[in-house]
Short mmCIF file of C-alpha atoms in Angstrom, two decimals:
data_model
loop_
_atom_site.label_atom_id
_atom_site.label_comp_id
_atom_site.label_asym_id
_atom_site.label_seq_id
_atom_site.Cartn_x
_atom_site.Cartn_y
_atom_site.Cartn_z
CA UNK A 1 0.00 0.00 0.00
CA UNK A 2 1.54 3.68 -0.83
CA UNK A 3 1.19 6.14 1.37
CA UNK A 4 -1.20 9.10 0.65
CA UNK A 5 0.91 11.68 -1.51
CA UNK A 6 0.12 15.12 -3.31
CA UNK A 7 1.75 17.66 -5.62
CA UNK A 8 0.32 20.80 -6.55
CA UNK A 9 1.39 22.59 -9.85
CA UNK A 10 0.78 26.41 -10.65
CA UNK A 11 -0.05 26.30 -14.42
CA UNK A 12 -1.64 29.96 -16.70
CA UNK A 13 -5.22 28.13 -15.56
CA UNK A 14 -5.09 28.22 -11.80
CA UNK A 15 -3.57 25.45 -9.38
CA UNK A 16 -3.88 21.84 -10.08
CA UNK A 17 -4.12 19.17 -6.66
CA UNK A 18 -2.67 15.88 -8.17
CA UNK A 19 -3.21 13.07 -5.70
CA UNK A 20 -1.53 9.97 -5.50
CA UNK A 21 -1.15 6.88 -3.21
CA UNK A 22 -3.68 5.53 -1.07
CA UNK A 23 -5.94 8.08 0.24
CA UNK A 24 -7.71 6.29 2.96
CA UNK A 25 -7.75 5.86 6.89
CA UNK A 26 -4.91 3.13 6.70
CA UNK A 27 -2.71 5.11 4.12
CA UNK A 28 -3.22 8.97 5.17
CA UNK A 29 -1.13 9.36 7.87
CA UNK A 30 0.57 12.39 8.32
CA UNK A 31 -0.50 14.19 5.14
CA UNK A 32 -3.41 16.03 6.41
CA UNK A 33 -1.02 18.43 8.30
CA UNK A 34 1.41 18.73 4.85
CA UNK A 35 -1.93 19.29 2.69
CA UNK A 36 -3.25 21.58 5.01
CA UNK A 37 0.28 24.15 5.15
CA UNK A 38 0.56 23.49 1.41
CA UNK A 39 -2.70 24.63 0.25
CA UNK A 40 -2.64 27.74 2.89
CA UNK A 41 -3.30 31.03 1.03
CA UNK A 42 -3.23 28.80 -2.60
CA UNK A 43 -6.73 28.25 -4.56
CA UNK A 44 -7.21 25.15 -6.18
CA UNK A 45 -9.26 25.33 -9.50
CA UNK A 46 -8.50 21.64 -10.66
CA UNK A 47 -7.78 17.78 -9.28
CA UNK A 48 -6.01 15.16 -10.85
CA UNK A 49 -6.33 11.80 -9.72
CA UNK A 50 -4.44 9.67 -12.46
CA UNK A 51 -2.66 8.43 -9.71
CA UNK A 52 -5.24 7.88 -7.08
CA UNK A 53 -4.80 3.94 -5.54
CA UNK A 54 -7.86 3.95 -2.78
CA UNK A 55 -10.05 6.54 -1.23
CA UNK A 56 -12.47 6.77 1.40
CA UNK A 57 -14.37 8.52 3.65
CA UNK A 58 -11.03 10.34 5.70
CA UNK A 59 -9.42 11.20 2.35
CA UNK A 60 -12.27 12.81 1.20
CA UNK A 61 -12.80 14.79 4.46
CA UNK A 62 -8.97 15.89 4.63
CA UNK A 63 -9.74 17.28 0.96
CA UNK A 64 -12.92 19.38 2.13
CA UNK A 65 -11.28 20.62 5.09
CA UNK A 66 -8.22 21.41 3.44
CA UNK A 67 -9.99 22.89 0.24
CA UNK A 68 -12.74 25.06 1.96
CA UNK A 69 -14.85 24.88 -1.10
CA UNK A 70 -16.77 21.84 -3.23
CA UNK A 71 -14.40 20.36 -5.76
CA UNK A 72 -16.48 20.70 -9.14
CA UNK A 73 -18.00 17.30 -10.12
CA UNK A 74 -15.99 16.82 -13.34
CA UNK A 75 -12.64 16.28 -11.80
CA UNK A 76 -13.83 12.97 -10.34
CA UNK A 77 -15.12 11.87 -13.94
CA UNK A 78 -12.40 9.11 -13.90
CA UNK A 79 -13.31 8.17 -10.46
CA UNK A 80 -16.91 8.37 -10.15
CA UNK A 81 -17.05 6.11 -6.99
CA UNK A 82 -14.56 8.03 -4.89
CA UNK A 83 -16.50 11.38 -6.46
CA UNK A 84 -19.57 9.76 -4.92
CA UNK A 85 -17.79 9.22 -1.72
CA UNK A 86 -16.68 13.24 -1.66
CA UNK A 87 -19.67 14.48 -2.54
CA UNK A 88 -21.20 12.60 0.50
CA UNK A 89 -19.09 14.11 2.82
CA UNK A 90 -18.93 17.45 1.60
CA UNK A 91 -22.58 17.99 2.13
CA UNK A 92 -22.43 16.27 5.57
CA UNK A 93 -19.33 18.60 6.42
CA UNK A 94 -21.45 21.94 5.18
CA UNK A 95 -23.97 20.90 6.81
CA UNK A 96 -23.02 20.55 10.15
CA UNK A 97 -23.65 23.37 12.19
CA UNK A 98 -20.61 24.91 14.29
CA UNK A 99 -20.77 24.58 18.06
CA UNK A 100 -22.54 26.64 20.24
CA UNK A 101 -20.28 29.63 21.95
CA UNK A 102 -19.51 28.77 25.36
CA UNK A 103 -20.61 31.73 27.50
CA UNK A 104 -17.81 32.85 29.82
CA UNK A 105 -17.46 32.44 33.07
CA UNK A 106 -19.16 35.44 34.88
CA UNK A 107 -22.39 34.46 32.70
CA UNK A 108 -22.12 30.58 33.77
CA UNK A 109 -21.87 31.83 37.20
CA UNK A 110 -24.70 34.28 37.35
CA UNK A 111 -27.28 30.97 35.26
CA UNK A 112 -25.96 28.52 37.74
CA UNK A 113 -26.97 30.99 40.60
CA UNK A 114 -30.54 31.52 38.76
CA UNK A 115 -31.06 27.81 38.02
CA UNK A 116 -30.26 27.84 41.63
CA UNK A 117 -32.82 30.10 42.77
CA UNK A 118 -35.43 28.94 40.41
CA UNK A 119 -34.69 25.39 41.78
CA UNK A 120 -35.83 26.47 45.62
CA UNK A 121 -38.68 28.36 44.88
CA UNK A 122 -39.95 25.42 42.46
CA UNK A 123 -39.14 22.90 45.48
CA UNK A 124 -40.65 25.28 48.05
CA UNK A 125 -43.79 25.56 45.79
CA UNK A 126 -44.28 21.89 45.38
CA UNK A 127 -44.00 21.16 49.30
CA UNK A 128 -46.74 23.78 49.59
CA UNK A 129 -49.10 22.00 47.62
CA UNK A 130 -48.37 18.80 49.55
CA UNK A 131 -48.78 20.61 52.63
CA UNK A 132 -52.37 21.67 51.29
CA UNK A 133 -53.34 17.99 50.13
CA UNK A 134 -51.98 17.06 53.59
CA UNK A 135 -54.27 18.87 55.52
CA UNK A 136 -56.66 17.66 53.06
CA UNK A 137 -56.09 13.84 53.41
CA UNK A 138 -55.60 15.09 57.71
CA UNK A 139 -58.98 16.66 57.72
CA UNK A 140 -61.03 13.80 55.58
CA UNK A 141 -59.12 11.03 58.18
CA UNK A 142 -60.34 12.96 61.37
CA UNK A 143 -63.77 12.89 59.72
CA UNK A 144 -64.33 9.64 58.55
CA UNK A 145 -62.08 7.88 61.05
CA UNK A 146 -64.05 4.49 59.99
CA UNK A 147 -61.64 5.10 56.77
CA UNK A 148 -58.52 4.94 58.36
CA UNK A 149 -56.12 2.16 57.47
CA UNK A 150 -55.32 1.11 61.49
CA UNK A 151 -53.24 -2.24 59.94
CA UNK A 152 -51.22 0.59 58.12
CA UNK A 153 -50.73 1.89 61.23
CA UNK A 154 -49.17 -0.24 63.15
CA UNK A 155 -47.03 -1.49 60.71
CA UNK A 156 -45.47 1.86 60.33
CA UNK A 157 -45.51 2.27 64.01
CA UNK A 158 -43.53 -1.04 64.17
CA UNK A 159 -41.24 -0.48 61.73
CA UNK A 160 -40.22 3.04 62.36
CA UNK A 161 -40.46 2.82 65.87
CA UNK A 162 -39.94 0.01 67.76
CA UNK A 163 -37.26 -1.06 65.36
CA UNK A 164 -35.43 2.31 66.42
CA UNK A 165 -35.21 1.86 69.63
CA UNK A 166 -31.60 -0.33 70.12
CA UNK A 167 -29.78 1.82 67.41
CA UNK A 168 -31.44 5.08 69.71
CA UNK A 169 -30.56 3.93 73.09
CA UNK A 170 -26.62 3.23 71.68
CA UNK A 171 -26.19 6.69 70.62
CA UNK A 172 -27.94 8.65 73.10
CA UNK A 173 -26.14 6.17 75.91
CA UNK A 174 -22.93 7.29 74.02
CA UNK A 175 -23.72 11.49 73.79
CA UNK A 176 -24.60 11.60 77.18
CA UNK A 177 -20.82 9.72 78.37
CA UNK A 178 -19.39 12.04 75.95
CA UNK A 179 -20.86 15.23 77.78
CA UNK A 180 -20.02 14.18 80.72
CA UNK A 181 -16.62 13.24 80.07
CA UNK A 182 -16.20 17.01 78.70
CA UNK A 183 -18.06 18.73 81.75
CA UNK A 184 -15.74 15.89 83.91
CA UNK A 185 -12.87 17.56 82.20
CA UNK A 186 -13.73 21.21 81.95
CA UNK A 187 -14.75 21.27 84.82
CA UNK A 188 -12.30 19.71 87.26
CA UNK A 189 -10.18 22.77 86.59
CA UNK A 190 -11.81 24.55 88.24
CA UNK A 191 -13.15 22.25 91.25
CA UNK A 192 -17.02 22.45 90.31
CA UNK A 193 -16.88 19.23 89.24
CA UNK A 194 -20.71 18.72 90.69
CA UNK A 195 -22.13 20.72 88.44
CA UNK A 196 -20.98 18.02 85.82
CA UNK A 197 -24.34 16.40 86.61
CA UNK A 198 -26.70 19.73 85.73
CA UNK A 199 -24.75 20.31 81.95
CA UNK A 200 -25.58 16.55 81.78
CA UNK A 201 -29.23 16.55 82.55
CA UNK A 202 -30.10 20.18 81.09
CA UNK A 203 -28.03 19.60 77.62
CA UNK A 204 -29.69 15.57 77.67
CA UNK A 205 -33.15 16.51 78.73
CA UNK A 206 -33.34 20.63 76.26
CA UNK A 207 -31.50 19.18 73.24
CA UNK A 208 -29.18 16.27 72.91
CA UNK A 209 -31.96 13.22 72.99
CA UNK A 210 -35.01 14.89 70.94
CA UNK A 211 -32.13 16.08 68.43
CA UNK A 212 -30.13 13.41 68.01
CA UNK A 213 -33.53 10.70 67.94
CA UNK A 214 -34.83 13.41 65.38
CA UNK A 215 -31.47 13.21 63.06
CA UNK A 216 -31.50 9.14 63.58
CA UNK A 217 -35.34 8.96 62.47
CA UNK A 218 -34.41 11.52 59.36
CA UNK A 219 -31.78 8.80 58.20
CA UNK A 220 -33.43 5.71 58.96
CA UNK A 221 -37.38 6.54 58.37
CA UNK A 222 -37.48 9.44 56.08
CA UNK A 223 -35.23 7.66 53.51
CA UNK A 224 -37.21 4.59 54.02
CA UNK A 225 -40.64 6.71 53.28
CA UNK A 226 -39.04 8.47 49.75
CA UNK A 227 -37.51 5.06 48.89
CA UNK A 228 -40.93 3.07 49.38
CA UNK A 229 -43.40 5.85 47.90
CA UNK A 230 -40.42 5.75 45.57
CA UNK A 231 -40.51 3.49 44.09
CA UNK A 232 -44.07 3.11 44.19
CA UNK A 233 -44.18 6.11 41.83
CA UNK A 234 -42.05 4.53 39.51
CA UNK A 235 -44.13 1.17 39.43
CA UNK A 236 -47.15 3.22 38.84
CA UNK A 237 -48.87 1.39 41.84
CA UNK A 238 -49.84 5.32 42.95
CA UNK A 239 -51.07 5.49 39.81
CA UNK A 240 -53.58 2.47 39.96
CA UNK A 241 -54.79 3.38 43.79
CA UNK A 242 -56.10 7.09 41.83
CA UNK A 243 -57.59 4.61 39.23
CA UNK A 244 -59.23 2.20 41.83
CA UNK A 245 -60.42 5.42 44.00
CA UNK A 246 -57.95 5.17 46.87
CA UNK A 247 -56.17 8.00 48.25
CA UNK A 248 -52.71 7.87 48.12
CA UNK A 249 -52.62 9.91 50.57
CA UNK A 250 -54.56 8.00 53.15
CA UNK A 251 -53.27 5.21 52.03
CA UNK A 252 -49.59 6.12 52.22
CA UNK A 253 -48.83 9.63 53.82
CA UNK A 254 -51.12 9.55 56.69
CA UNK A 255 -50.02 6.56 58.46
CA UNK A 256 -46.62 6.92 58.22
CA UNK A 257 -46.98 10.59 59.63
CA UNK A 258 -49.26 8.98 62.54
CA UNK A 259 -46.40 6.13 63.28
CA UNK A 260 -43.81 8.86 63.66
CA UNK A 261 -45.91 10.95 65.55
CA UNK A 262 -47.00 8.73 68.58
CA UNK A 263 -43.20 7.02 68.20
CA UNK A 264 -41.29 9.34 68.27
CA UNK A 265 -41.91 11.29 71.52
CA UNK A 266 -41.65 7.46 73.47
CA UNK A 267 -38.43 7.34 71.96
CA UNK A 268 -37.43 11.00 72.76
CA UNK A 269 -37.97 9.65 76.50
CA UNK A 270 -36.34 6.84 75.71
CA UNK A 271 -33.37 8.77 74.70
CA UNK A 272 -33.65 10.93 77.80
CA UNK A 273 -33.17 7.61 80.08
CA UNK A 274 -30.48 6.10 77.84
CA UNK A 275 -28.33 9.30 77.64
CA UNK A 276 -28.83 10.38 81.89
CA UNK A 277 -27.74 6.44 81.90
CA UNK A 278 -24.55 7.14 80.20
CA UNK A 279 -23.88 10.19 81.83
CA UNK A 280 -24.84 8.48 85.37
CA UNK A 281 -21.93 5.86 84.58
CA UNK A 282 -19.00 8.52 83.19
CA UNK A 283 -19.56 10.60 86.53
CA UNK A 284 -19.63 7.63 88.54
CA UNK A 285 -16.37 6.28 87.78
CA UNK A 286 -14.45 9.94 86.79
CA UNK A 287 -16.15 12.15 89.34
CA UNK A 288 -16.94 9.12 92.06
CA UNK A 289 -20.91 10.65 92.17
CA UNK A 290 -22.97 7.59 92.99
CA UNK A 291 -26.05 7.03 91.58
CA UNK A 292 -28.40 8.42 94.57
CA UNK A 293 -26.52 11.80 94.51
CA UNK A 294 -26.84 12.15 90.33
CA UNK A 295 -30.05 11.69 90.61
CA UNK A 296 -31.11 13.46 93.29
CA UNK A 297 -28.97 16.24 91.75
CA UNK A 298 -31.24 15.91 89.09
CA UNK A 299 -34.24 16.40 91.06
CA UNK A 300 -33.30 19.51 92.47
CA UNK A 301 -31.24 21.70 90.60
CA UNK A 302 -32.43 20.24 86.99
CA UNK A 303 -36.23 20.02 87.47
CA UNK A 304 -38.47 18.99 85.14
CA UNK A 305 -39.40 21.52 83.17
CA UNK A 306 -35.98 20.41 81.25
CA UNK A 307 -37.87 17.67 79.94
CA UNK A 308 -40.95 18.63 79.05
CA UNK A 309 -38.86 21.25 76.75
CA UNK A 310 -37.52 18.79 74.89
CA UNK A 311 -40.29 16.70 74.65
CA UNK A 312 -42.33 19.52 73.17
CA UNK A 313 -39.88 19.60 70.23
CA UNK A 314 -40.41 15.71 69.38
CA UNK A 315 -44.23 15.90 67.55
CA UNK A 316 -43.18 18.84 65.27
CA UNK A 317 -40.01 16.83 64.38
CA UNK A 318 -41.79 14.16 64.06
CA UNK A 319 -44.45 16.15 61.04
CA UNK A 320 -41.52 17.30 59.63
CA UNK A 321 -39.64 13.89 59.10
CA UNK A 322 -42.47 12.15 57.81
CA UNK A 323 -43.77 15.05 55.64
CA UNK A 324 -40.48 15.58 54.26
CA UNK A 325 -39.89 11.93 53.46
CA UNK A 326 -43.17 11.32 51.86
CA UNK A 327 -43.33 14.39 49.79
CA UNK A 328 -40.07 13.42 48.03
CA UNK A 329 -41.23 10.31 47.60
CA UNK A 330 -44.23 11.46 46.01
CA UNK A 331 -42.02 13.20 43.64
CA UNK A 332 -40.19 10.88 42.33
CA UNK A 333 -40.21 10.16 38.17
CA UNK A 334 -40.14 6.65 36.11
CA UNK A 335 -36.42 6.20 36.82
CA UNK A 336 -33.86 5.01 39.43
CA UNK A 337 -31.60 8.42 39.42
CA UNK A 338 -34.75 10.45 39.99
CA UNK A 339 -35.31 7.59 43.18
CA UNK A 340 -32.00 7.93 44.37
CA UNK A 341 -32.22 11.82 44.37
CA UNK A 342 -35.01 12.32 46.16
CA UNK A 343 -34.08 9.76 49.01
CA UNK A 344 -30.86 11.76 49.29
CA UNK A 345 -32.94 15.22 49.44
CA UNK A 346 -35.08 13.72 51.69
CA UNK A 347 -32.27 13.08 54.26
CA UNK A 348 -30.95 16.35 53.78
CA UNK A 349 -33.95 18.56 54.22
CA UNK A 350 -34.97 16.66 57.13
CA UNK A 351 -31.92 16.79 58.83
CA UNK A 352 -31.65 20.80 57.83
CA UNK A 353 -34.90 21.46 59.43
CA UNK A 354 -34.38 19.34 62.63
CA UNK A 355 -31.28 21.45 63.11
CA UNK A 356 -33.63 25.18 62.18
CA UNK A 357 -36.67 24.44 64.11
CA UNK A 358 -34.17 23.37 67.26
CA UNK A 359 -32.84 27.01 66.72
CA UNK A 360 -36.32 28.64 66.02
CA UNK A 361 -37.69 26.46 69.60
CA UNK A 362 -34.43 27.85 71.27
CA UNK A 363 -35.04 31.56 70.27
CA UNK A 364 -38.67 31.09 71.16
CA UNK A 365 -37.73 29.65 74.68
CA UNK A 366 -35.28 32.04 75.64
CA UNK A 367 -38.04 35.18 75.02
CA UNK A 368 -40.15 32.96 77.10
CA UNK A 369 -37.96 32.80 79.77
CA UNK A 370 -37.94 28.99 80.03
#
């Protein structure tokens, strides 16, 4: 096979291209580049290809590109196959449209910041109208309560609930031996290591066990809601419940948000007992505070008007879980990325508003003086 070859001769007539060799993928090689600094600022008016062995689609490409214009149809007259063959790409190549202009960078930053935007208000739009069917499917459930699905119920209450309880007992039992190993430590320094036993039960009783319960259901239970609704969705059962005349949401939303509402104060006081428990054991064997004085510590300086503060907290984190969980699942499209999206949003926004209602409850209990 011989390489791809060309020679270009200046005659009274214009510039003549005579190619030669094998003009194809195999035999091109480097004579693109050659052709291309050969023919720069030099207008060819005629081909010969006398001497033309094979010829394909890349030949015929390196002659358009090199060219800039359509070859005229008689110079292939010898070669009407490889003619064919150029005048198929030619018309491809002028046809293709150029890319689009990249915008620069202060425009890409200023539409990635008004996607952005658009993308919230969109989301915050949506989880208003599920609030509004919510309230709906709330309303028809308290009354027709002969409609409600109590099997449902208990399922949910099972599942998202009494299922919790060993993984929250483990991690509250661990926060509150981690608080009191700081207060131990802190506050040694400075010989008030007694008061190790009110930063346990105030920071345990306010905050740590309705928080952290809160951030364990948002993992465990709101992911489990999007992913089952989920992929519901994308099975189209929600689809056949509308066509059978069941509500999806009473049939879906409502007992879920029931199960985490009666479950997840128990397990808030669950928590409570679990992380005192902890604490109870760390400032036992650090501080050498028995039992009977922790607690009765407890009794007196702590009160309990700790706990019914954080106990307060646990139904609206418990709405917000669910709510957040199933309305993500409800929005879920016919395909797994969509599914996996909206279980990781889920997570997310119900963790993010765990952590701003905790804040909103704290500013609203400091004005009240409790």
């Amino acid at each position: 096979m011989k390489a791809a070859d060309f020679q270009i001769d200046s005659g009274a007539k214009g510039a003549v291209l005579r190619l030669s060799g094998d003009w194809t993928t195999a035999g091109l090689r480097r004579t693109p580049e050659k052709l291309n600094r050969a023919l720069d600022g030099v207008q060819v008016d005629r081909l010969d290809i006398g001497d033309l062995d094979g010829f394909d689609t890349a030949g015929a490409l390196v002659l358009v590109q090199a060219t800039g214009k359509a070859l005229p149809a008689s110079a292939w007259k010898s070669r009407p196959e490889a003619g064919r063959i150029y005048a198929l790409v030619e018309k491809l190549e002028r046809g293709t449209a150029p890319p689009p202009k990249r915008p620069d960078a202060i425009t890409r930053i200023f539409a990635r910041i008004g996607h952005g935007f658009y993308d919230v208000m969109a989301e915050i739009m949506l989880s208003m109208v599920f609030l509004g069917q919510l309230i709906l499917a709330v309303g028809s459930a308290a009354k027709h309560p002969g409609r409600i699905r109590w099997a449902a119920w208990v399922s949910h209450v099972e599942r998202a609930g009494l299922d919790a309880i060993p993984i929250v007992i483990a991690t509250n039992f661990f926060i509150g031996a981690v608080i009191a190993f700081i207060g131990a430590d802190l506050l040694q320094q400075f010989g008030a290591q007694v008061f190790a036993v009110e930063l346990i039960g105030i920071s345990v009783f306010r905050e740590f066990a309705v928080v952290i319960t809160a951030v364990l259901l948002a993992g465990r239970s709101s992911s489990a809601f999007a992913a089952e609704i989920g992929s519901m969705k994308m099975n189209q059962e929600v689809d056949a419940m509308r066509v059978m005349g069941v509500d999806p949401f009473q049939a879906l939303v409502i007992p879920r948000l029931a199960a985490l509402l009666i479950m997840l104060p128990l397990l808030t006081f669950i928590a409570v007992l679990a992380g005192m428990l902890g604490g109870l054991l760390v400032s036992w064997s650090q501080l050498n505070l028995g039992p009977a004085f922790f607690i009765q510590r407890i009794e007196q300086n702590v009160g309990i008007q700790h706990l019914w503060v954080g106990l307060s907290k646990a139904p609206v984190f418990a709405i917000v879980v669910a709510a957040i969980g199933c309305r993500q699942g409800m929005a879920v499209s016919g395909d797994v990325e969509s599914l996996g999206r909206r279980v990781t949003a889920a997570v997310v926004q119900a963790i993010f508003a765990i952590i701003f209602l905790d804040a909103v409850f704290a500013l609203i209990f400091l004005e009240m003086g409790v």
